[in-house]
Amino acid sequence: MKVLLFDIDGTLIRAGGAGRKALNRAGYAIYGKKDLCSEISLAGRTDLWNFRELHRRATGRDPSPRELERLHQEYLSRLPHYVNAAIRKKTYIMPRGIKGLLKALSRRRDVLLGLGTGNMEKGARIKLGPSGFNSYFMFGGFGSDSFHRPTLLKAAVKRAARIAGKPVRSENVYVIGDTPLDVRAGKRAGFKTVAVGTGFSDWESLSRSRPDFLARDFRQVRRWLKWFDL
């Protein structure tokens, strides 16, 4: 059984900066300060990490669990608006080849498709909604599992093992993402990694991160299946 864990932002979809815009608005609603995300690198991070950094920038201290949850709820309340705005402005984009690859993988009985994302699960589902991809991913590891991406990836694999009814070997897990941080997290978790140039990182940075496989996009389904030993 192969377990394939896909990142969302920049990998499965690009949502026109909806997450950053929603978080900026949430920060303004709570702290009365604009553009709190302007100096925070969000790509490849977890929502919990991003919430903490925004709170630190606004207040100069770490947030309490209650403050984190308030920021989370403010963010979620604004996210659908910005996702819908991205659709209207045609900045909600699905990378080339992703529909065909997911369709091919979903037909296989020897594959479990999951999410490996820093988004909290509800936010992840909101972002994926317009793509129609939610139905492909019945489990995952999410930002709510941990501040740290390797930990949430391991949580996803535990869920996959429960679905499969047997342990999943590390060499049969593939982490697919668009940033060096995705690659680093996958490696630290002990899994294979695939970097794809569909998102927020330049090709040179992706190459230097030394993933097991590197692709410009999701076209050439046969090549992808070969990488996954399928």
Short mmCIF file of C-alpha atoms in Angstrom, two decimals:
data_model
loop_
_atom_site.label_atom_id
_atom_site.label_comp_id
_atom_site.label_asym_id
_atom_site.label_seq_id
_atom_site.Cartn_x
_atom_site.Cartn_y
_atom_site.Cartn_z
CA MET A 1 0.00 0.00 0.00
CA LYS A 2 1.33 3.42 -1.03
CA VAL A 3 0.37 6.48 1.01
CA LEU A 4 0.60 9.76 -0.91
CA LEU A 5 0.39 12.95 1.17
CA PHE A 6 -0.28 16.14 -0.78
CA ASP A 7 0.32 19.67 0.41
CA ILE A 8 -2.45 22.12 -0.52
CA ASP A 9 -1.28 25.71 -1.06
CA GLY A 10 0.85 25.90 -4.18
CA THR A 11 0.61 22.15 -4.74
CA LEU A 12 -3.01 21.08 -5.22
CA ILE A 13 -4.29 24.63 -5.72
CA ARG A 14 -3.32 28.28 -5.63
CA ALA A 15 -6.03 30.38 -4.01
CA GLY A 16 -4.91 33.87 -4.92
CA GLY A 17 -3.46 34.61 -1.50
CA ALA A 18 -6.79 33.92 0.22
CA GLY A 19 -5.14 32.55 3.36
CA ARG A 20 -2.80 35.50 3.82
CA LYS A 21 -5.60 38.00 3.19
CA ALA A 22 -7.94 36.28 5.63
CA LEU A 23 -5.24 36.15 8.30
CA ASN A 24 -4.40 39.82 7.81
CA ARG A 25 -8.07 40.72 8.26
CA ALA A 26 -8.35 38.51 11.32
CA GLY A 27 -5.30 40.20 12.80
CA TYR A 28 -6.78 43.63 12.16
CA ALA A 29 -10.09 42.60 13.76
CA ILE A 30 -8.37 41.42 16.95
CA TYR A 31 -5.36 43.72 17.31
CA GLY A 32 -6.36 46.78 15.27
CA LYS A 33 -3.14 46.56 13.24
CA LYS A 34 -2.94 46.27 9.47
CA ASP A 35 -0.75 44.00 7.34
CA LEU A 36 0.59 41.94 10.23
CA CYS A 37 1.51 39.17 7.77
CA SER A 38 3.68 41.41 5.63
CA GLU A 39 6.93 40.24 7.23
CA ILE A 40 5.90 36.66 7.98
CA SER A 41 6.82 33.87 5.55
CA LEU A 42 3.70 31.69 5.56
CA ALA A 43 4.55 29.22 2.78
CA GLY A 44 5.37 25.74 4.02
CA ARG A 45 4.40 26.56 7.61
CA THR A 46 1.53 25.38 9.78
CA ASP A 47 -1.47 27.53 10.64
CA LEU A 48 -0.58 27.24 14.32
CA TRP A 49 2.92 28.55 13.57
CA ASN A 50 1.51 31.40 11.49
CA PHE A 51 -1.05 32.33 14.16
CA ARG A 52 1.64 32.37 16.82
CA GLU A 53 3.97 34.54 14.73
CA LEU A 54 1.20 37.02 13.93
CA HIS A 55 0.29 37.27 17.62
CA ARG A 56 3.95 37.77 18.56
CA ARG A 57 4.26 40.55 16.01
CA ALA A 58 1.13 42.26 17.31
CA THR A 59 1.77 41.89 21.05
CA GLY A 60 5.43 40.98 21.57
CA ARG A 61 4.59 37.76 23.42
CA ASP A 62 3.44 34.20 22.82
CA PRO A 63 -0.33 33.60 22.62
CA SER A 64 -2.31 31.54 25.09
CA PRO A 65 -4.32 28.57 23.74
CA ARG A 66 -7.46 30.69 24.05
CA GLU A 67 -5.89 33.51 22.03
CA LEU A 68 -4.77 31.05 19.36
CA GLU A 69 -8.29 29.67 19.08
CA ARG A 70 -9.79 33.14 18.80
CA LEU A 71 -7.42 33.98 15.96
CA HIS A 72 -8.23 30.66 14.32
CA GLN A 73 -11.97 31.36 14.41
CA GLU A 74 -11.56 34.92 13.12
CA TYR A 75 -9.46 33.56 10.27
CA LEU A 76 -11.97 30.85 9.37
CA SER A 77 -14.83 33.35 9.34
CA ARG A 78 -13.04 35.40 6.67
CA LEU A 79 -11.46 32.67 4.56
CA PRO A 80 -14.50 31.78 2.39
CA HIS A 81 -14.85 35.42 1.30
CA TYR A 82 -11.30 35.53 -0.02
CA VAL A 83 -11.50 32.10 -1.66
CA ASN A 84 -14.66 33.21 -3.47
CA ALA A 85 -12.95 36.47 -4.44
CA ALA A 86 -10.09 34.47 -5.96
CA ILE A 87 -12.58 32.52 -8.05
CA ARG A 88 -14.23 35.72 -9.30
CA LYS A 89 -10.84 37.24 -10.15
CA LYS A 90 -9.69 33.98 -11.75
CA THR A 91 -6.71 33.74 -9.42
CA TYR A 92 -7.91 30.40 -8.01
CA ILE A 93 -5.73 28.02 -10.02
CA MET A 94 -5.27 24.26 -10.25
CA PRO A 95 -1.83 23.24 -11.56
CA ARG A 96 -1.46 21.55 -14.91
CA GLY A 97 -2.02 17.83 -14.77
CA ILE A 98 -3.30 17.58 -11.21
CA LYS A 99 -6.85 16.56 -12.16
CA GLY A 100 -5.64 13.72 -14.34
CA LEU A 101 -3.14 12.47 -11.78
CA LEU A 102 -5.65 12.44 -8.92
CA LYS A 103 -8.20 10.68 -11.09
CA ALA A 104 -5.68 8.00 -12.05
CA LEU A 105 -4.49 7.50 -8.47
CA SER A 106 -8.01 7.36 -7.04
CA ARG A 107 -8.83 4.34 -9.21
CA ARG A 108 -6.11 2.24 -7.63
CA ARG A 109 -6.70 -0.08 -4.69
CA ASP A 110 -3.03 -0.01 -3.71
CA VAL A 111 -3.01 3.76 -3.03
CA LEU A 112 -4.32 5.88 -0.18
CA LEU A 113 -4.54 9.59 -0.97
CA GLY A 114 -4.15 11.94 1.99
CA LEU A 115 -3.40 15.54 2.81
CA GLY A 116 -0.18 16.65 4.46
CA THR A 117 -0.84 20.31 5.08
CA GLY A 118 -0.16 23.02 7.59
CA ASN A 119 -3.75 24.18 7.25
CA MET A 120 -6.17 23.41 10.05
CA GLU A 121 -8.61 20.86 8.64
CA LYS A 122 -11.62 23.16 8.27
CA GLY A 123 -9.50 25.78 6.52
CA ALA A 124 -8.03 23.09 4.27
CA ARG A 125 -11.49 21.93 3.22
CA ILE A 126 -12.61 25.51 2.54
CA LYS A 127 -9.61 26.12 0.29
CA LEU A 128 -10.06 22.85 -1.60
CA GLY A 129 -13.84 23.19 -1.96
CA PRO A 130 -13.99 24.94 -5.34
CA SER A 131 -11.50 22.49 -6.87
CA GLY A 132 -13.71 19.47 -6.21
CA PHE A 133 -10.69 17.67 -4.72
CA ASN A 134 -12.04 17.14 -1.20
CA SER A 135 -13.63 13.84 -2.21
CA TYR A 136 -10.22 12.40 -3.07
CA PHE A 137 -8.82 12.97 0.42
CA MET A 138 -10.61 11.18 3.24
CA PHE A 139 -7.80 11.65 5.78
CA GLY A 140 -4.68 13.67 6.37
CA GLY A 141 -2.33 15.39 8.74
CA PHE A 142 -3.28 18.98 9.51
CA GLY A 143 -2.00 22.08 11.22
CA SER A 144 -4.23 21.24 14.17
CA ASP A 145 -2.08 18.16 14.82
CA SER A 146 1.10 20.08 15.55
CA PHE A 147 3.12 23.25 15.11
CA HIS A 148 5.65 21.03 13.31
CA ARG A 149 5.13 19.55 9.86
CA PRO A 150 7.04 16.27 10.40
CA THR A 151 4.74 15.50 13.32
CA LEU A 152 1.56 16.16 11.37
CA LEU A 153 2.83 14.00 8.51
CA LYS A 154 3.35 11.13 10.93
CA ALA A 155 -0.18 11.69 12.25
CA ALA A 156 -1.48 11.32 8.69
CA VAL A 157 0.35 8.01 8.27
CA LYS A 158 -1.14 6.68 11.51
CA ARG A 159 -4.59 7.49 10.14
CA ALA A 160 -3.71 5.78 6.87
CA ALA A 161 -2.66 2.66 8.77
CA ARG A 162 -6.02 2.56 10.55
CA ILE A 163 -7.80 2.79 7.21
CA ALA A 164 -5.59 0.10 5.66
CA GLY A 165 -5.91 -2.11 8.72
CA LYS A 166 -2.17 -2.70 8.83
CA PRO A 167 1.07 -0.76 9.43
CA VAL A 168 2.42 1.42 6.64
CA ARG A 169 6.15 1.18 5.93
CA SER A 170 7.99 4.50 5.74
CA GLU A 171 9.43 3.72 2.32
CA ASN A 172 5.87 3.51 0.96
CA VAL A 173 4.97 7.05 2.04
CA TYR A 174 5.47 9.97 -0.35
CA VAL A 175 5.18 13.64 0.61
CA ILE A 176 4.34 15.92 -2.32
CA GLY A 177 4.84 19.66 -1.91
CA ASP A 178 5.99 22.87 -3.57
CA THR A 179 8.52 24.30 -1.09
CA PRO A 180 11.85 23.23 0.42
CA LEU A 181 10.08 23.20 3.79
CA ASP A 182 7.75 20.48 2.49
CA VAL A 183 10.76 18.45 1.40
CA ARG A 184 12.55 18.98 4.69
CA ALA A 185 9.49 17.95 6.68
CA GLY A 186 9.06 14.78 4.64
CA LYS A 187 12.71 13.85 5.06
CA ARG A 188 12.65 14.50 8.80
CA ALA A 189 9.59 12.29 9.10
CA GLY A 190 11.47 9.53 7.29
CA PHE A 191 9.38 9.53 4.11
CA LYS A 192 10.11 9.90 0.41
CA THR A 193 9.66 13.37 -1.06
CA VAL A 194 8.48 14.86 -4.34
CA ALA A 195 8.92 18.58 -5.02
CA VAL A 196 6.79 20.19 -7.70
CA GLY A 197 7.35 23.61 -9.24
CA THR A 198 3.73 24.71 -9.14
CA GLY A 199 3.82 27.03 -6.17
CA PHE A 200 5.82 29.54 -4.22
CA SER A 201 9.45 28.42 -4.56
CA ASP A 202 11.89 28.90 -7.41
CA TRP A 203 13.28 25.89 -9.24
CA GLU A 204 16.80 26.32 -7.88
CA SER A 205 15.60 26.29 -4.27
CA LEU A 206 13.54 23.18 -4.90
CA SER A 207 16.49 21.44 -6.53
CA ARG A 208 18.82 22.36 -3.66
CA SER A 209 16.38 20.81 -1.18
CA ARG A 210 17.25 17.45 -2.78
CA PRO A 211 13.87 15.75 -2.99
CA ASP A 212 13.73 12.17 -4.17
CA PHE A 213 11.88 13.37 -7.27
CA LEU A 214 11.45 16.81 -8.84
CA ALA A 215 8.82 17.88 -11.39
CA ARG A 216 7.68 21.08 -13.06
CA ASP A 217 4.00 20.10 -12.79
CA PHE A 218 1.70 17.08 -12.59
CA ARG A 219 1.58 16.17 -16.26
CA GLN A 220 2.94 12.86 -17.59
CA VAL A 221 0.90 10.60 -15.34
CA ARG A 222 2.96 7.54 -16.28
CA ARG A 223 6.10 9.21 -14.98
CA TRP A 224 4.41 9.97 -11.67
CA LEU A 225 3.13 6.41 -11.34
CA LYS A 226 6.64 5.12 -11.99
CA TRP A 227 8.02 7.35 -9.23
CA PHE A 228 5.45 5.88 -6.86
CA ASP A 229 6.38 2.32 -7.97
CA LEU A 230 2.87 1.79 -9.29
#
